[in-house]
């Protein structure tokens, strides 16, 4: 089966600009996660969706980050405006209904200058 | 919140030797643990998991050991191969809540 797809793979922007990332989970996976992975650290959960509803967004900086999964399939994560400290890899993962095994996409490497 | 940490940031082993990667966790309520492998430019890949009602679980060339008394988790890789070179993360969760990842150990396999 096809894995989790993410685009773009790389993005360079200046601070205060906006950026959006896209994720297409594994077909049929109800749960979708967005993680932020700063260089040298483990991934940190930003938001978790169950179908098109938000399950956990407690660690999402809501003043600048937003995410949506309108039809319960694809998802977008947006940062507006970006800060230097947002430079990181943004990983999307998905899991099947009732499963704890998460499948990760390749990530989007964001550099904010 | 509580976090999961790793003892060593880097580990170098000779090809063919066994590798042991350690992880300390602080949340005594954690009931599920996972080891992930992350190669450069890729997302984390599931290796093996273990629930808190077990103390050992084996997979193909990998074994995870869980010591709840000292809150310690380890990943053993038998006959380490060059393709095993990567960063390894342990992650923990409780009651199916969000995963908390450690900071990772870079494993380098020497020829």
PDB file of N, CA and C in Angstrom, chain A residues 19-89:
ATOM      1  N   UNK A  19       3.454  29.842   5.345  1.00  0.00           N
ATOM      2  CA  UNK A  19       3.800  28.593   4.667  1.00  0.00           C
ATOM      3  C   UNK A  19       2.721  27.559   4.981  1.00  0.00           C
ATOM      4  N   UNK A  20       2.521  26.651   4.045  1.00  0.00           N
ATOM      5  CA  UNK A  20       1.541  25.581   4.250  1.00  0.00           C
ATOM      6  C   UNK A  20       2.139  24.259   3.818  1.00  0.00           C
ATOM      7  N   UNK A  21       1.803  23.226   4.588  1.00  0.00           N
ATOM      8  CA  UNK A  21       2.265  21.877   4.297  1.00  0.00           C
ATOM      9  C   UNK A  21       1.037  20.997   4.069  1.00  0.00           C
ATOM     10  N   UNK A  22       1.224  20.020   3.224  1.00  0.00           N
ATOM     11  CA  UNK A  22       0.120  19.133   2.870  1.00  0.00           C
ATOM     12  C   UNK A  22       0.460  17.690   3.215  1.00  0.00           C
ATOM     13  N   UNK A  23      -0.542  16.949   3.651  1.00  0.00           N
ATOM     14  CA  UNK A  23      -0.352  15.538   3.993  1.00  0.00           C
ATOM     15  C   UNK A  23      -1.502  14.710   3.462  1.00  0.00           C
ATOM     16  N   UNK A  24      -1.166  13.598   2.852  1.00  0.00           N
ATOM     17  CA  UNK A  24      -2.161  12.617   2.424  1.00  0.00           C
ATOM     18  C   UNK A  24      -1.877  11.321   3.158  1.00  0.00           C
ATOM     19  N   UNK A  25      -2.727  10.920   4.089  1.00  0.00           N
ATOM     20  CA  UNK A  25      -2.444   9.726   4.899  1.00  0.00           C
ATOM     21  C   UNK A  25      -2.659   8.446   4.108  1.00  0.00           C
ATOM     22  N   UNK A  26      -2.337   7.346   4.736  1.00  0.00           N
ATOM     23  CA  UNK A  26      -2.605   6.045   4.137  1.00  0.00           C
ATOM     24  C   UNK A  26      -4.115   5.874   3.997  1.00  0.00           C
ATOM     25  N   UNK A  27      -4.527   5.352   2.861  1.00  0.00           N
ATOM     26  CA  UNK A  27      -5.948   5.212   2.572  1.00  0.00           C
ATOM     27  C   UNK A  27      -6.671   4.442   3.680  1.00  0.00           C
ATOM     28  N   UNK A  28      -7.750   5.042   4.167  1.00  0.00           N
ATOM     29  CA  UNK A  28      -8.546   4.377   5.189  1.00  0.00           C
ATOM     30  C   UNK A  28      -8.133   4.679   6.613  1.00  0.00           C
ATOM     31  N   UNK A  29      -7.012   5.352   6.792  1.00  0.00           N
ATOM     32  CA  UNK A  29      -6.571   5.675   8.154  1.00  0.00           C
ATOM     33  C   UNK A  29      -7.382   6.844   8.701  1.00  0.00           C
ATOM     34  N   UNK A  30      -8.019   6.606   9.840  1.00  0.00           N
ATOM     35  CA  UNK A  30      -8.895   7.621  10.417  1.00  0.00           C
ATOM     36  C   UNK A  30      -8.130   8.674  11.221  1.00  0.00           C
ATOM     37  N   UNK A  31      -6.992   8.264  11.766  1.00  0.00           N
ATOM     38  CA  UNK A  31      -6.260   9.163  12.652  1.00  0.00           C
ATOM     39  C   UNK A  31      -5.072   9.774  11.924  1.00  0.00           C
ATOM     40  N   UNK A  32      -4.927  11.069  12.077  1.00  0.00           N
ATOM     41  CA  UNK A  32      -3.825  11.791  11.427  1.00  0.00           C
ATOM     42  C   UNK A  32      -3.156  12.690  12.441  1.00  0.00           C
ATOM     43  N   UNK A  33      -1.840  12.707  12.400  1.00  0.00           N
ATOM     44  CA  UNK A  33      -1.041  13.485  13.341  1.00  0.00           C
ATOM     45  C   UNK A  33      -0.090  14.411  12.590  1.00  0.00           C
ATOM     46  N   UNK A  34       0.140  15.566  13.178  1.00  0.00           N
ATOM     47  CA  UNK A  34       1.212  16.447  12.734  1.00  0.00           C
ATOM     48  C   UNK A  34       2.212  16.587  13.889  1.00  0.00           C
ATOM     49  N   UNK A  35       3.491  16.391  13.555  1.00  0.00           N
ATOM     50  CA  UNK A  35       4.561  16.530  14.525  1.00  0.00           C
ATOM     51  C   UNK A  35       5.554  17.588  14.037  1.00  0.00           C
ATOM     52  N   UNK A  36       6.196  18.205  14.996  1.00  0.00           N
ATOM     53  CA  UNK A  36       7.331  19.084  14.711  1.00  0.00           C
ATOM     54  C   UNK A  36       8.589  18.413  15.259  1.00  0.00           C
ATOM     55  N   UNK A  37       9.625  18.316  14.424  1.00  0.00           N
ATOM     56  CA  UNK A  37      10.873  17.702  14.860  1.00  0.00           C
ATOM     57  C   UNK A  37      12.006  18.691  14.633  1.00  0.00           C
ATOM     58  N   UNK A  38      12.463  19.265  15.730  1.00  0.00           N
ATOM     59  CA  UNK A  38      13.603  20.168  15.682  1.00  0.00           C
ATOM     60  C   UNK A  38      14.870  19.331  15.613  1.00  0.00           C
ATOM     61  N   UNK A  39      15.866  19.826  14.908  1.00  0.00           N
ATOM     62  CA  UNK A  39      17.112  19.089  14.682  1.00  0.00           C
ATOM     63  C   UNK A  39      17.693  18.569  15.993  1.00  0.00           C
ATOM     64  N   UNK A  40      17.966  17.275  16.032  1.00  0.00           N
ATOM     65  CA  UNK A  40      18.575  16.666  17.204  1.00  0.00           C
ATOM     66  C   UNK A  40      17.596  16.258  18.283  1.00  0.00           C
ATOM     67  N   UNK A  41      16.301  16.439  18.013  1.00  0.00           N
ATOM     68  CA  UNK A  41      15.280  16.094  19.000  1.00  0.00           C
ATOM     69  C   UNK A  41      14.287  15.089  18.422  1.00  0.00           C
ATOM     70  N   UNK A  42      13.522  14.501  19.310  1.00  0.00           N
ATOM     71  CA  UNK A  42      12.453  13.627  18.877  1.00  0.00           C
ATOM     72  C   UNK A  42      11.249  14.431  18.418  1.00  0.00           C
ATOM     73  N   UNK A  43      10.371  13.816  17.653  1.00  0.00           N
ATOM     74  CA  UNK A  43       9.165  14.521  17.202  1.00  0.00           C
ATOM     75  C   UNK A  43       8.279  14.943  18.365  1.00  0.00           C
ATOM     76  N   UNK A  44       7.654  16.085  18.220  1.00  0.00           N
ATOM     77  CA  UNK A  44       6.724  16.590  19.219  1.00  0.00           C
ATOM     78  C   UNK A  44       5.361  16.776  18.566  1.00  0.00           C
ATOM     79  N   UNK A  45       4.343  16.194  19.191  1.00  0.00           N
ATOM     80  CA  UNK A  45       3.007  16.263  18.606  1.00  0.00           C
ATOM     81  C   UNK A  45       2.479  17.692  18.614  1.00  0.00           C
ATOM     82  N   UNK A  46       1.972  18.117  17.453  1.00  0.00           N
ATOM     83  CA  UNK A  46       1.308  19.414  17.363  1.00  0.00           C
ATOM     84  C   UNK A  46      -0.206  19.250  17.441  1.00  0.00           C
ATOM     85  N   UNK A  47      -0.740  18.321  16.651  1.00  0.00           N
ATOM     86  CA  UNK A  47      -2.182  18.146  16.593  1.00  0.00           C
ATOM     87  C   UNK A  47      -2.508  16.735  16.127  1.00  0.00           C
ATOM     88  N   UNK A  48      -3.622  16.220  16.638  1.00  0.00           N
ATOM     89  CA  UNK A  48      -4.125  14.905  16.267  1.00  0.00           C
ATOM     90  C   UNK A  48      -5.574  15.036  15.819  1.00  0.00           C
ATOM     91  N   UNK A  49      -5.869  14.449  14.651  1.00  0.00           N
ATOM     92  CA  UNK A  49      -7.233  14.414  14.125  1.00  0.00           C
ATOM     93  C   UNK A  49      -7.768  12.986  14.171  1.00  0.00           C
ATOM     94  N   UNK A  50      -9.042  12.857  14.444  1.00  0.00           N
ATOM     95  CA  UNK A  50      -9.757  11.606  14.280  1.00  0.00           C
ATOM     96  C   UNK A  50     -10.832  11.913  13.242  1.00  0.00           C
ATOM     97  N   UNK A  51     -10.668  11.322  12.057  1.00  0.00           N
ATOM     98  CA  UNK A  51     -11.484  11.719  10.903  1.00  0.00           C
ATOM     99  C   UNK A  51     -11.309  13.233  10.701  1.00  0.00           C
ATOM    100  N   UNK A  52     -12.351  14.032  10.729  1.00  0.00           N
ATOM    101  CA  UNK A  52     -12.150  15.463  10.514  1.00  0.00           C
ATOM    102  C   UNK A  52     -12.238  16.268  11.805  1.00  0.00           C
ATOM    103  N   UNK A  53     -12.264  15.584  12.945  1.00  0.00           N
ATOM    104  CA  UNK A  53     -12.328  16.269  14.229  1.00  0.00           C
ATOM    105  C   UNK A  53     -10.988  16.289  14.947  1.00  0.00           C
ATOM    106  N   UNK A  54     -10.749  17.371  15.699  1.00  0.00           N
ATOM    107  CA  UNK A  54      -9.509  17.513  16.458  1.00  0.00           C
ATOM    108  C   UNK A  54      -9.619  16.746  17.779  1.00  0.00           C
ATOM    109  N   UNK A  55      -8.653  15.867  18.024  1.00  0.00           N
ATOM    110  CA  UNK A  55      -8.623  15.103  19.273  1.00  0.00           C
ATOM    111  C   UNK A  55      -7.737  15.797  20.300  1.00  0.00           C
ATOM    112  N   UNK A  56      -6.590  16.307  19.837  1.00  0.00           N
ATOM    113  CA  UNK A  56      -5.623  16.922  20.750  1.00  0.00           C
ATOM    114  C   UNK A  56      -4.856  17.984  19.990  1.00  0.00           C
ATOM    115  N   UNK A  57      -4.969  19.217  20.420  1.00  0.00           N
ATOM    116  CA  UNK A  57      -4.168  20.296  19.842  1.00  0.00           C
ATOM    117  C   UNK A  57      -3.535  21.122  20.950  1.00  0.00           C
ATOM    118  N   UNK A  58      -3.314  20.481  22.083  1.00  0.00           N
ATOM    119  CA  UNK A  58      -2.821  21.197  23.256  1.00  0.00           C
ATOM    120  C   UNK A  58      -1.424  21.778  23.063  1.00  0.00           C
ATOM    121  N   UNK A  59      -0.634  21.217  22.157  1.00  0.00           N
ATOM    122  CA  UNK A  59       0.721  21.722  21.961  1.00  0.00           C
ATOM    123  C   UNK A  59       0.858  22.512  20.657  1.00  0.00           C
ATOM    124  N   UNK A  60      -0.234  22.855  20.056  1.00  0.00           N
ATOM    125  CA  UNK A  60      -0.197  23.653  18.826  1.00  0.00           C
ATOM    126  C   UNK A  60      -0.185  25.137  19.188  1.00  0.00           C
ATOM    127  N   UNK A  61       0.826  25.878  18.734  1.00  0.00           N
ATOM    128  CA  UNK A  61       0.854  27.331  19.010  1.00  0.00           C
ATOM    129  C   UNK A  61      -0.205  28.035  18.171  1.00  0.00           C
ATOM    130  N   UNK A  62      -1.363  28.167  18.734  1.00  0.00           N
ATOM    131  CA  UNK A  62      -2.534  28.560  17.949  1.00  0.00           C
ATOM    132  C   UNK A  62      -2.504  30.015  17.488  1.00  0.00           C
ATOM    133  N   UNK A  63      -1.572  30.792  18.035  1.00  0.00           N
ATOM    134  CA  UNK A  63      -1.488  32.175  17.562  1.00  0.00           C
ATOM    135  C   UNK A  63      -0.881  32.249  16.166  1.00  0.00           C
ATOM    136  N   UNK A  64      -0.170  31.177  15.759  1.00  0.00           N
ATOM    137  CA  UNK A  64       0.466  31.230  14.451  1.00  0.00           C
ATOM    138  C   UNK A  64       0.277  29.956  13.630  1.00  0.00           C
ATOM    139  N   UNK A  65      -0.046  28.867  14.289  1.00  0.00           N
ATOM    140  CA  UNK A  65      -0.215  27.586  13.602  1.00  0.00           C
ATOM    141  C   UNK A  65      -1.710  27.258  13.501  1.00  0.00           C
ATOM    142  N   UNK A  66      -2.072  26.689  12.357  1.00  0.00           N
ATOM    143  CA  UNK A  66      -3.430  26.181  12.186  1.00  0.00           C
ATOM    144  C   UNK A  66      -3.375  24.920  11.340  1.00  0.00           C
ATOM    145  N   UNK A  67      -4.343  24.067  11.532  1.00  0.00           N
ATOM    146  CA  UNK A  67      -4.399  22.828  10.757  1.00  0.00           C
ATOM    147  C   UNK A  67      -5.852  22.476  10.515  1.00  0.00           C
ATOM    148  N   UNK A  68      -6.083  21.816   9.391  1.00  0.00           N
ATOM    149  CA  UNK A  68      -7.426  21.375   9.087  1.00  0.00           C
ATOM    150  C   UNK A  68      -7.411  20.056   8.342  1.00  0.00           C
ATOM    151  N   UNK A  69      -8.516  19.359   8.469  1.00  0.00           N
ATOM    152  CA  UNK A  69      -8.700  18.075   7.784  1.00  0.00           C
ATOM    153  C   UNK A  69     -10.189  17.999   7.436  1.00  0.00           C
ATOM    154  N   UNK A  70     -10.566  18.855   6.508  1.00  0.00           N
ATOM    155  CA  UNK A  70     -11.973  19.124   6.245  1.00  0.00           C
ATOM    156  C   UNK A  70     -12.788  17.893   5.855  1.00  0.00           C
ATOM    157  N   UNK A  71     -12.258  17.042   5.021  1.00  0.00           N
ATOM    158  CA  UNK A  71     -13.029  15.897   4.546  1.00  0.00           C
ATOM    159  C   UNK A  71     -12.581  14.599   5.202  1.00  0.00           C
ATOM    160  N   UNK A  72     -11.777  14.725   6.247  1.00  0.00           N
ATOM    161  CA  UNK A  72     -11.339  13.535   6.960  1.00  0.00           C
ATOM    162  C   UNK A  72     -10.311  12.708   6.228  1.00  0.00           C
ATOM    163  N   UNK A  73      -9.675  13.298   5.196  1.00  0.00           N
ATOM    164  CA  UNK A  73      -8.632  12.562   4.467  1.00  0.00           C
ATOM    165  C   UNK A  73      -7.351  13.394   4.502  1.00  0.00           C
ATOM    166  N   UNK A  74      -7.149  14.249   3.478  1.00  0.00           N
ATOM    167  CA  UNK A  74      -5.963  15.102   3.441  1.00  0.00           C
ATOM    168  C   UNK A  74      -5.990  16.128   4.568  1.00  0.00           C
ATOM    169  N   UNK A  75      -4.801  16.628   4.875  1.00  0.00           N
ATOM    170  CA  UNK A  75      -4.708  17.661   5.909  1.00  0.00           C
ATOM    171  C   UNK A  75      -3.682  18.693   5.491  1.00  0.00           C
ATOM    172  N   UNK A  76      -3.879  19.915   5.935  1.00  0.00           N
ATOM    173  CA  UNK A  76      -2.897  20.969   5.735  1.00  0.00           C
ATOM    174  C   UNK A  76      -2.535  21.585   7.078  1.00  0.00           C
ATOM    175  N   UNK A  77      -1.284  21.934   7.216  1.00  0.00           N
ATOM    176  CA  UNK A  77      -0.773  22.629   8.385  1.00  0.00           C
ATOM    177  C   UNK A  77      -0.212  23.960   7.905  1.00  0.00           C
ATOM    178  N   UNK A  78      -0.623  25.040   8.541  1.00  0.00           N
ATOM    179  CA  UNK A  78      -0.186  26.360   8.114  1.00  0.00           C
ATOM    180  C   UNK A  78       0.514  27.086   9.247  1.00  0.00           C
ATOM    181  N   UNK A  79       1.511  27.863   8.892  1.00  0.00           N
ATOM    182  CA  UNK A  79       2.193  28.725   9.841  1.00  0.00           C
ATOM    183  C   UNK A  79       2.126  30.153   9.295  1.00  0.00           C
ATOM    184  N   UNK A  80       1.596  31.050  10.126  1.00  0.00           N
ATOM    185  CA  UNK A  80       1.456  32.444   9.709  1.00  0.00           C
ATOM    186  C   UNK A  80       1.404  33.352  10.922  1.00  0.00           C
ATOM    187  N   UNK A  81       2.382  34.213  11.119  1.00  0.00           N
ATOM    188  CA  UNK A  81       3.635  34.337  10.399  1.00  0.00           C
ATOM    189  C   UNK A  81       4.709  33.426  10.987  1.00  0.00           C
ATOM    190  N   UNK A  82       5.673  33.044  10.162  1.00  0.00           N
ATOM    191  CA  UNK A  82       6.725  32.143  10.623  1.00  0.00           C
ATOM    192  C   UNK A  82       7.776  32.897  11.434  1.00  0.00           C
ATOM    193  N   UNK A  83       8.363  32.183  12.390  1.00  0.00           N
ATOM    194  CA  UNK A  83       9.466  32.696  13.184  1.00  0.00           C
ATOM    195  C   UNK A  83      10.692  31.821  12.941  1.00  0.00           C
ATOM    196  N   UNK A  84      11.846  32.351  13.302  1.00  0.00           N
ATOM    197  CA  UNK A  84      13.088  31.597  13.102  1.00  0.00           C
ATOM    198  C   UNK A  84      13.029  30.238  13.800  1.00  0.00           C
ATOM    199  N   UNK A  85      12.419  30.229  14.995  1.00  0.00           N
ATOM    200  CA  UNK A  85      12.386  28.989  15.777  1.00  0.00           C
ATOM    201  C   UNK A  85      11.438  27.936  15.212  1.00  0.00           C
ATOM    202  N   UNK A  86      10.720  28.281  14.145  1.00  0.00           N
ATOM    203  CA  UNK A  86       9.857  27.295  13.492  1.00  0.00           C
ATOM    204  C   UNK A  86      10.635  26.402  12.536  1.00  0.00           C
ATOM    205  N   UNK A  87      11.911  26.708  12.327  1.00  0.00           N
ATOM    206  CA  UNK A  87      12.748  25.862  11.471  1.00  0.00           C
ATOM    207  C   UNK A  87      12.801  24.461  12.063  1.00  0.00           C
ATOM    208  N   UNK A  88      12.357  23.494  11.286  1.00  0.00           N
ATOM    209  CA  UNK A  88      12.229  22.125  11.783  1.00  0.00           C
ATOM    210  C   UNK A  88      11.746  21.249  10.633  1.00  0.00           C
ATOM    211  N   UNK A  89      11.649  19.964  10.915  1.00  0.00           N
ATOM    212  CA  UNK A  89      10.976  19.046   9.993  1.00  0.00           C
ATOM    213  C   UNK A  89       9.565  18.830  10.512  1.00  0.00           C
TER     214      UNK A  89
END
